[in-house]
mmCIF file of C-alpha atoms in Angstrom:
data_model
loop_
_atom_site.group_PDB
_atom_site.id
_atom_site.type_symbol
_atom_site.label_atom_id
_atom_site.label_comp_id
_atom_site.label_asym_id
_atom_site.label_seq_id
_atom_site.Cartn_x
_atom_site.Cartn_y
_atom_site.Cartn_z
ATOM 1 C CA MET A 1 97.549 -66.506 -0.838
ATOM 2 C CA ASP A 2 96.073 -70.265 -1.122
ATOM 3 C CA ARG A 3 93.033 -70.068 1.221
ATOM 4 C CA ARG A 4 94.451 -73.621 2.153
ATOM 5 C CA PHE A 5 97.399 -72.184 4.190
ATOM 6 C CA ARG A 6 95.480 -68.686 5.366
ATOM 7 C CA ARG A 7 96.046 -68.785 9.388
ATOM 8 C CA ARG A 8 93.036 -69.083 11.773
ATOM 9 C CA PRO A 9 93.000 -66.001 14.352
ATOM 10 C CA ALA A 10 93.822 -67.107 17.600
ATOM 11 C CA PRO A 11 90.658 -67.908 19.913
ATOM 12 C CA GLY A 12 91.048 -64.452 21.813
ATOM 13 C CA ALA A 13 92.510 -62.294 18.821
ATOM 14 C CA ARG A 14 89.112 -60.626 18.398
ATOM 15 C CA ALA A 15 88.776 -59.413 21.811
ATOM 16 C CA PRO A 16 90.294 -56.297 21.624
ATOM 17 C CA VAL A 17 87.831 -55.283 18.541
ATOM 18 C CA ARG A 18 84.938 -56.511 20.684
ATOM 19 C CA ARG A 19 86.041 -54.269 23.663
ATOM 20 C CA VAL A 20 86.284 -51.732 21.294
ATOM 21 C CA ALA A 21 82.316 -51.845 19.942
ATOM 22 C CA ALA A 22 81.325 -52.362 23.076
ATOM 23 C CA LEU A 23 82.884 -49.339 24.327
ATOM 24 C CA LEU A 24 81.320 -47.298 21.387
ATOM 25 C CA LEU A 25 78.118 -48.786 21.951
ATOM 26 C CA ILE A 26 77.894 -47.547 25.403
ATOM 27 C CA PHE A 27 79.707 -44.271 24.848
ATOM 28 C CA PHE A 28 76.715 -43.859 22.232
ATOM 29 C CA VAL A 29 73.745 -44.934 24.219
ATOM 30 C CA TRP A 30 74.813 -42.971 26.727
ATOM 31 C CA GLY A 31 75.295 -39.577 25.140
ATOM 32 C CA TRP A 32 71.436 -40.517 23.192
ATOM 33 C CA ALA A 33 70.276 -41.033 27.211
ATOM 34 C CA LEU A 34 71.901 -37.951 28.466
ATOM 35 C CA GLY A 35 70.098 -35.780 25.495
ATOM 36 C CA PRO A 36 71.129 -33.933 22.422
ATOM 37 C CA GLY A 37 74.311 -32.164 22.477
ATOM 38 C CA ALA A 38 75.528 -34.663 25.278
ATOM 39 C CA LEU A 39 77.991 -36.299 23.106
ATOM 40 C CA GLY A 40 79.165 -32.905 21.724
ATOM 41 C CA PHE A 41 77.654 -33.063 18.718
ATOM 42 C CA GLY A 42 74.986 -30.688 16.353
ATOM 43 C CA ALA A 43 73.739 -27.514 18.827
ATOM 44 C CA GLY A 44 76.684 -25.740 19.515
ATOM 45 C CA SER A 45 77.648 -24.684 16.475
ATOM 46 C CA ALA A 46 74.551 -24.002 14.787
ATOM 47 C CA ARG A 47 73.502 -21.458 17.218
ATOM 48 C CA ALA A 48 76.774 -19.954 17.349
ATOM 49 C CA GLU A 49 75.844 -16.895 14.701
ATOM 50 C CA GLU A 50 72.436 -16.767 15.505
ATOM 51 C CA GLY A 51 70.783 -13.208 15.291
ATOM 52 C CA ARG A 52 73.721 -11.492 13.449
ATOM 53 C CA PRO A 53 72.526 -8.174 12.335
ATOM 54 C CA SER A 54 71.755 -7.360 8.810
ATOM 55 C CA ASP A 55 71.531 -3.688 9.478
ATOM 56 C CA GLY A 56 74.629 -1.947 9.660
ATOM 57 C CA GLY A 57 74.188 0.590 12.372
ATOM 58 C CA ARG A 58 75.490 -1.603 15.294
ATOM 59 C CA GLU A 59 78.529 -2.578 15.957
ATOM 60 C CA ARG A 60 79.973 -6.066 14.882
ATOM 61 C CA PRO A 61 79.926 -8.984 17.758
ATOM 62 C CA VAL A 62 82.149 -8.523 20.551
ATOM 63 C CA VAL A 63 84.407 -11.297 22.416
ATOM 64 C CA VAL A 64 85.811 -10.914 26.025
ATOM 65 C CA LEU A 65 88.122 -13.578 27.244
ATOM 66 C CA GLY A 66 88.894 -14.408 30.715
ATOM 67 C CA ALA A 67 92.598 -12.775 31.246
ATOM 68 C CA ASP A 68 93.951 -16.038 32.898
ATOM 69 C CA LEU A 69 92.991 -18.203 30.389
ATOM 70 C CA ALA A 70 96.048 -21.209 29.347
ATOM 71 C CA PRO A 71 97.136 -20.730 25.426
ATOM 72 C CA ALA A 72 95.644 -24.284 24.444
ATOM 73 C CA ASP A 73 92.160 -23.216 26.656
ATOM 74 C CA ARG A 74 92.043 -19.918 24.958
ATOM 75 C CA GLN A 75 91.816 -21.177 21.333
ATOM 76 C CA ALA A 76 89.543 -23.949 22.402
ATOM 77 C CA VAL A 77 86.869 -21.806 24.079
ATOM 78 C CA LEU A 78 87.309 -19.190 21.192
ATOM 79 C CA GLU A 79 86.234 -22.269 19.262
ATOM 80 C CA ARG A 80 83.501 -22.722 21.289
ATOM 81 C CA LEU A 81 82.391 -19.362 21.732
ATOM 82 C CA GLY A 82 81.883 -19.293 17.852
ATOM 83 C CA ALA A 83 84.178 -16.218 17.543
ATOM 84 C CA GLY A 84 84.535 -15.085 14.038
ATOM 85 C CA PRO A 85 87.856 -13.036 12.437
ATOM 86 C CA ASP A 86 85.768 -9.998 12.271
ATOM 87 C CA ASP A 87 85.062 -10.051 15.868
ATOM 88 C CA ARG A 88 86.100 -7.497 18.656
ATOM 89 C CA ARG A 89 88.262 -8.996 21.271
ATOM 90 C CA LEU A 90 88.738 -7.283 24.480
ATOM 91 C CA THR A 91 89.773 -8.994 28.213
ATOM 92 C CA VAL A 92 88.509 -9.172 31.569
ATOM 93 C CA THR A 93 90.736 -9.623 34.556
ATOM 94 C CA ASN A 94 90.214 -10.655 38.399
ATOM 95 C CA ALA A 95 90.859 -7.511 39.566
ATOM 96 C CA GLU A 96 87.720 -5.673 37.377
ATOM 97 C CA GLU A 97 85.955 -8.690 38.918
ATOM 98 C CA ARG A 98 86.764 -7.590 42.371
ATOM 99 C CA ALA A 99 85.752 -4.062 41.903
ATOM 100 C CA LEU A 100 82.556 -4.903 40.595
ATOM 101 C CA LEU A 101 81.649 -8.001 42.636
ATOM 102 C CA ALA A 102 83.274 -7.510 46.015
ATOM 103 C CA GLY A 103 80.741 -7.002 48.811
ATOM 104 C CA ARG A 104 78.143 -9.049 46.904
ATOM 105 C CA PHE A 105 79.846 -12.305 46.066
ATOM 106 C CA PRO A 106 82.276 -13.999 48.555
ATOM 107 C CA PRO A 107 85.872 -14.161 47.555
ATOM 108 C CA SER A 108 86.035 -18.201 47.143
ATOM 109 C CA VAL A 109 83.397 -17.594 44.523
ATOM 110 C CA ILE A 110 85.304 -14.402 42.978
ATOM 111 C CA GLY A 111 88.017 -16.817 42.820
ATOM 112 C CA THR A 112 91.696 -15.520 42.240
ATOM 113 C CA ARG A 113 91.679 -15.895 38.158
ATOM 114 C CA ALA A 114 89.617 -14.613 35.219
ATOM 115 C CA ILE A 115 88.723 -17.671 33.212
ATOM 116 C CA SER A 116 85.281 -17.965 31.889
ATOM 117 C CA SER A 117 84.731 -15.972 29.057
ATOM 118 C CA VAL A 118 81.679 -14.258 26.531
ATOM 119 C CA ARG A 119 80.643 -13.438 22.995
ATOM 120 C CA VAL A 120 78.040 -10.815 22.560
ATOM 121 C CA VAL A 121 76.441 -10.531 19.370
ATOM 122 C CA PRO A 122 73.911 -7.705 18.474
ATOM 123 C CA ARG A 123 70.210 -8.548 17.367
ATOM 124 C CA GLU A 124 67.875 -6.847 15.538
ATOM 125 C CA ALA A 125 65.387 -4.438 17.788
ATOM 126 C CA GLY A 126 62.801 -6.667 19.145
ATOM 127 C CA ALA A 127 64.645 -10.187 18.678
ATOM 128 C CA GLY A 128 64.817 -10.239 22.455
ATOM 129 C CA LEU A 129 67.871 -12.151 24.351
ATOM 130 C CA SER A 130 69.664 -15.178 23.878
ATOM 131 C CA LEU A 131 71.780 -17.137 26.074
ATOM 132 C CA GLU A 132 73.596 -20.075 26.271
ATOM 133 C CA LEU A 133 76.084 -21.207 28.963
ATOM 134 C CA ILE A 134 78.635 -23.750 28.942
ATOM 135 C CA ASN A 135 80.879 -25.095 31.804
ATOM 136 C CA ILE A 136 79.136 -22.094 34.147
ATOM 137 C CA THR A 137 78.018 -23.950 37.370
ATOM 138 C CA GLY A 138 77.398 -20.821 39.961
ATOM 139 C CA VAL A 139 73.936 -19.971 38.376
ATOM 140 C CA ALA A 140 71.296 -21.200 36.228
ATOM 141 C CA PRO A 141 70.707 -19.801 32.812
ATOM 142 C CA GLU A 142 67.585 -18.475 33.903
ATOM 143 C CA ILE A 143 68.738 -16.672 36.675
ATOM 144 C CA TYR A 144 71.342 -15.335 33.975
ATOM 145 C CA ARG A 145 68.844 -14.284 31.825
ATOM 146 C CA GLN A 146 66.951 -12.377 34.502
ATOM 147 C CA ALA A 147 69.727 -10.650 36.105
ATOM 148 C CA LEU A 148 70.817 -8.909 32.344
ATOM 149 C CA LEU A 149 67.275 -8.230 31.627
ATOM 150 C CA THR A 150 67.322 -6.231 34.756
ATOM 151 C CA ALA A 151 70.708 -4.688 33.909
ATOM 152 C CA GLY A 152 69.376 -3.456 30.547
ATOM 153 C CA VAL A 153 70.471 -6.201 28.482
ATOM 154 C CA ARG A 154 68.243 -6.766 25.294
ATOM 155 C CA ASP A 155 68.181 -8.076 21.613
ATOM 156 C CA ALA A 156 71.768 -9.910 21.685
ATOM 157 C CA SER A 157 72.665 -13.796 21.389
ATOM 158 C CA VAL A 158 75.230 -13.804 24.424
ATOM 159 C CA ARG A 159 77.234 -17.112 24.854
ATOM 160 C CA ILE A 160 79.185 -17.798 27.838
ATOM 161 C CA VAL A 161 82.350 -20.467 27.958
ATOM 162 C CA ALA A 162 84.832 -21.861 30.208
ATOM 163 C CA PRO A 163 87.421 -24.537 29.569
ATOM 164 C CA TYR A 164 86.468 -26.376 32.537
ATOM 165 C CA PRO A 165 83.303 -26.025 35.564
ATOM 166 C CA VAL A 166 84.017 -22.920 36.901
ATOM 167 C CA SER A 167 81.525 -19.892 38.852
ATOM 168 C CA GLY A 168 81.185 -17.427 35.752
ATOM 169 C CA THR A 169 82.187 -14.635 37.407
ATOM 170 C CA ALA A 170 84.490 -13.377 35.237
ATOM 171 C CA ALA A 171 82.250 -13.947 32.294
ATOM 172 C CA LEU A 172 79.641 -11.829 34.300
ATOM 173 C CA VAL A 173 81.498 -8.562 34.154
ATOM 174 C CA GLY A 174 82.906 -9.701 30.707
ATOM 175 C CA LEU A 175 79.256 -9.267 29.368
ATOM 176 C CA PHE A 176 78.749 -6.009 30.524
ATOM 177 C CA LYS A 177 81.712 -4.962 28.838
ATOM 178 C CA ALA A 178 81.120 -7.296 25.664
ATOM 179 C CA TYR A 179 77.927 -5.586 25.809
ATOM 180 C CA GLU A 180 78.781 -1.879 26.027
ATOM 181 C CA ALA A 181 81.398 -2.343 23.144
ATOM 182 C CA ALA A 182 78.709 -4.085 20.723
ATOM 183 C CA GLU A 183 76.446 -1.142 21.354
ATOM 184 C CA GLY A 184 78.719 1.729 21.620
ATOM 185 C CA ALA A 185 76.860 3.154 24.769
ATOM 186 C CA GLY A 186 77.062 2.030 28.678
ATOM 187 C CA LEU A 187 74.575 0.273 30.624
ATOM 188 C CA SER A 188 73.243 2.557 33.460
ATOM 189 C CA PRO A 189 75.396 2.006 36.570
ATOM 190 C CA GLU A 190 71.950 1.960 38.852
ATOM 191 C CA ARG A 191 70.852 -0.946 36.629
ATOM 192 C CA LYS A 192 73.580 -3.092 36.571
ATOM 193 C CA ALA A 193 74.227 -2.605 40.385
ATOM 194 C CA ALA A 194 70.547 -3.746 40.648
ATOM 195 C CA ALA A 195 71.792 -6.420 38.223
ATOM 196 C CA LEU A 196 74.217 -7.509 40.526
ATOM 197 C CA ASP A 197 72.222 -7.821 43.480
ATOM 198 C CA GLU A 198 69.789 -9.784 42.000
ATOM 199 C CA PHE A 199 72.440 -11.968 40.949
ATOM 200 C CA ALA A 200 74.198 -12.068 44.069
ATOM 201 C CA VAL A 201 70.642 -13.125 45.713
ATOM 202 C CA ALA A 202 69.551 -16.011 43.155
ATOM 203 C CA GLU A 203 73.197 -17.745 43.467
ATOM 204 C CA ARG A 204 72.476 -17.546 47.303
ATOM 205 C CA LEU A 205 68.841 -18.935 46.879
ATOM 206 C CA GLY A 206 70.116 -21.760 44.388
ATOM 207 C CA GLU A 207 72.839 -23.055 46.911
ATOM 208 C CA HIS A 208 69.773 -24.853 48.350
ATOM 209 C CA HIS A 209 66.358 -24.370 46.299
ATOM 210 C CA ASP A 210 66.145 -25.331 42.774
ATOM 211 C CA PRO A 211 67.382 -22.500 40.312
ATOM 212 C CA LYS A 212 64.390 -22.625 38.557
ATOM 213 C CA GLN A 213 61.914 -22.301 41.247
ATOM 214 C CA VAL A 214 64.192 -19.303 42.415
ATOM 215 C CA ALA A 215 64.060 -17.954 38.530
ATOM 216 C CA ALA A 216 60.511 -18.257 38.452
ATOM 217 C CA LEU A 217 59.598 -16.437 42.014
ATOM 218 C CA LEU A 218 62.352 -13.586 41.089
ATOM 219 C CA GLY A 219 60.498 -13.200 37.423
ATOM 220 C CA ALA A 220 56.983 -13.299 39.210
ATOM 221 C CA LEU A 221 57.914 -10.514 41.771
ATOM 222 C CA LYS A 222 59.115 -8.020 38.674
ATOM 223 C CA GLU A 223 56.055 -8.558 36.403
ATOM 224 C CA ALA A 224 54.128 -7.425 39.883
ATOM 225 C CA LEU A 225 56.622 -4.303 39.940
ATOM 226 C CA ALA A 226 55.931 -3.986 36.234
ATOM 227 C CA ALA A 227 52.055 -3.881 36.682
ATOM 228 C CA GLY A 228 52.833 -1.546 38.950
ATOM 229 C CA GLY A 229 51.874 -3.354 42.275
ATOM 230 C CA LEU A 230 54.461 -3.799 45.572
ATOM 231 C CA ARG A 231 54.238 -0.169 46.885
ATOM 232 C CA THR A 232 55.026 -0.741 50.186
ATOM 233 C CA PRO A 233 57.438 -2.971 52.552
ATOM 234 C CA ALA A 234 54.535 -4.891 53.464
ATOM 235 C CA GLU A 235 52.722 -5.846 50.070
ATOM 236 C CA ILE A 236 56.298 -6.953 48.871
ATOM 237 C CA GLU A 237 56.865 -9.065 51.921
ATOM 238 C CA ALA A 238 53.424 -10.672 51.331
ATOM 239 C CA ALA A 239 53.895 -11.197 48.127
ATOM 240 C CA VAL A 240 57.405 -13.011 48.815
ATOM 241 C CA LYS A 241 55.692 -15.135 50.733
ATOM 242 C CA GLN A 242 52.496 -15.811 48.522
ATOM 243 C CA GLU A 243 54.543 -16.847 45.308
ATOM 244 C CA ALA A 244 56.973 -18.764 47.394
ATOM 245 C CA ALA A 245 54.338 -20.795 48.640
ATOM 246 C CA ARG A 246 52.800 -21.419 45.013
ATOM 247 C CA LEU A 247 56.109 -22.584 43.823
ATOM 248 C CA GLY A 248 56.369 -25.116 47.018
ATOM 249 C CA LEU A 249 59.617 -23.051 47.975
ATOM 250 C CA GLU A 250 60.353 -22.702 51.712
ATOM 251 C CA LEU A 251 62.158 -19.899 52.485
ATOM 252 C CA THR A 252 64.151 -18.938 55.791
ATOM 253 C CA GLU A 253 63.849 -15.843 57.498
ATOM 254 C CA SER A 254 67.203 -14.890 55.929
ATOM 255 C CA ASP A 255 66.291 -15.951 52.607
ATOM 256 C CA LEU A 256 62.409 -14.026 53.056
ATOM 257 C CA ALA A 257 64.767 -10.809 54.303
ATOM 258 C CA ALA A 258 67.023 -11.248 51.303
ATOM 259 C CA VAL A 259 64.329 -11.351 48.599
ATOM 260 C CA ARG A 260 62.331 -8.759 50.517
ATOM 261 C CA ASP A 261 65.358 -6.308 49.919
ATOM 262 C CA LEU A 262 66.010 -6.867 46.780
ATOM 263 C CA VAL A 263 62.815 -6.114 45.802
ATOM 264 C CA GLU A 264 62.777 -2.897 47.081
ATOM 265 C CA ARG A 265 65.694 -2.181 45.575
ATOM 266 C CA LEU A 266 64.841 -2.797 42.249
ATOM 267 C CA ARG A 267 61.422 -0.788 43.041
ATOM 268 C CA ALA A 268 63.781 2.055 43.611
ATOM 269 C CA VAL A 269 65.966 1.887 40.669
ATOM 270 C CA ASN A 270 64.461 3.782 37.358
ATOM 271 C CA ILE A 271 63.895 0.823 34.814
ATOM 272 C CA ASP A 272 61.018 1.318 32.461
ATOM 273 C CA TRP A 273 59.146 -1.829 33.928
ATOM 274 C CA GLU A 274 56.526 -1.800 31.181
ATOM 275 C CA ARG A 275 58.786 -1.572 28.488
ATOM 276 C CA LEU A 276 60.545 -4.783 29.866
ATOM 277 C CA LYS A 277 57.152 -6.597 30.544
ATOM 278 C CA ALA A 278 56.993 -8.928 27.373
ATOM 279 C CA GLU A 279 60.504 -10.076 28.113
ATOM 280 C CA LEU A 280 59.948 -11.038 31.512
ATOM 281 C CA ARG A 281 56.389 -12.866 31.200
ATOM 282 C CA ALA A 282 58.305 -14.873 28.177
ATOM 283 C CA VAL A 283 61.088 -15.751 30.913
ATOM 284 C CA THR A 284 59.085 -16.183 33.726
ATOM 285 C CA GLU A 285 55.921 -18.403 31.644
ATOM 286 C CA ALA A 286 58.481 -20.837 30.090
ATOM 287 C CA THR A 287 60.245 -21.888 33.353
ATOM 288 C CA ARG A 288 56.462 -22.483 35.037
ATOM 289 C CA ALA A 289 55.291 -24.374 32.287
ATOM 290 C CA TRP A 290 58.650 -26.336 32.641
ATOM 291 C CA LEU A 291 57.846 -26.337 36.453
ATOM 292 C CA ASP A 292 54.031 -27.630 36.042
ATOM 293 C CA GLU A 293 54.459 -30.165 33.784
ATOM 294 C CA PRO A 294 53.678 -33.904 35.062
ATOM 295 C CA ALA A 295 56.921 -35.062 33.128
ATOM 296 C CA THR A 296 59.254 -32.266 35.155
ATOM 297 C CA GLN A 297 57.627 -33.394 38.482
ATOM 298 C CA SER A 298 58.951 -36.905 37.970
ATOM 299 C CA LEU A 299 61.539 -36.390 35.923
ATOM 300 C CA LEU A 300 64.594 -36.025 38.406
ATOM 301 C CA ALA A 301 62.912 -39.185 40.567
ATOM 302 C CA LYS A 302 62.993 -41.148 37.547
ATOM 303 C CA VAL A 303 66.059 -40.216 35.499
ATOM 304 C CA GLY A 304 68.603 -41.632 37.997
ATOM 305 C CA SER A 305 66.750 -44.758 38.482
ATOM 306 C CA PHE A 306 66.255 -45.247 34.455
ATOM 307 C CA LEU A 307 69.977 -44.182 34.016
ATOM 308 C CA LYS A 308 71.298 -46.851 36.611
ATOM 309 C CA SER A 309 69.246 -49.559 34.923
ATOM 310 C CA LEU A 310 70.901 -48.475 31.377
ATOM 311 C CA TRP A 311 74.183 -48.532 32.658
ATOM 312 C CA GLN A 312 73.710 -52.012 34.073
ATOM 313 C CA ALA A 313 72.482 -53.374 31.281
ATOM 314 C CA LEU A 314 74.644 -52.225 28.955
ATOM 315 C CA VAL A 315 77.705 -53.734 31.518
ATOM 316 C CA GLY A 316 75.751 -56.688 31.408
ATOM 317 C CA LEU A 317 75.230 -56.806 27.641
ATOM 318 C CA TRP A 318 79.184 -55.828 27.315
ATOM 319 C CA ASP A 319 80.671 -58.981 29.787
ATOM 320 C CA ARG A 320 77.958 -61.464 27.878
ATOM 321 C CA TRP A 321 79.941 -59.918 24.620
ATOM 322 C CA LEU A 322 83.522 -60.118 25.870
ATOM 323 C CA ASN A 323 82.797 -63.861 27.170
ATOM 324 C CA ALA A 324 81.498 -65.240 24.003
ATOM 325 C CA PRO A 325 83.252 -67.666 22.676
ATOM 326 C CA ALA A 326 85.008 -66.672 19.210
ATOM 327 C CA ALA A 327 83.711 -68.006 16.163
ATOM 328 C CA SER A 328 86.119 -70.261 14.176
ATOM 329 C CA ALA A 329 87.475 -69.018 10.577
#
């Protein structure tokens, strides 16, 4: 077409393009501010197959799906779990949840449907326990890890996924089921019961305390058990108070009694604490290091202010861009 007769864009014709560009800018900068993986790229798929064992003596990966997943959610969960065509697939029901968790968790936490799902990949002996949670709101990863070590879960890559935020109790039951299927052997019922008790106490404390601090408290007490200490109820109570004070946890009398009773139950269980010592120390030291970092102390206070300022700046930029006069062609 002759350039003399080419139509010029109307003054507001570029506004939709500007809106799209501005929205994309806000989306990506906001995702950057929230950290790696906030936009759903990268981190998840790279870890899905980590730790797949090289030896053929152990079972293949096992996926346990919540029985009440909707068909569309089921496929999305399988993808986020990193499930492969050769994985063994099982299900976990709400009835199984209730059979294992009733009396430890309130009915409102257990719910009426089994949604959360889990994938367990066996790893080489000594490789340790790798854990990732997606859309699990009930308990922090550190608490999950502590309870799994108590149950005897080791040398495995574990990913727990739900299609939307849920408590994760179905996956907790499904995890034991998956691990036992992957290993070809059952976990000790006594240790599973102790782990569930630990999980329940941690979940309760996590409602009004920082979950990382709760995990650090329980980890330190289990380290003391592994070192051969805490032989009497008086020693246990003194240790709970001392460690809670060190971490800045203000425990109520009810909290104190719950933790003390839990440690007494753990002490009575037949657990090879010496064997667990290295893994317990790794978990608790990582948690303590995070808590002790000066950046951590101010992070939570600053992050809200930072994101608010960032958002206001981006909105201001967007408004100026949208209201700018369109350039002539």
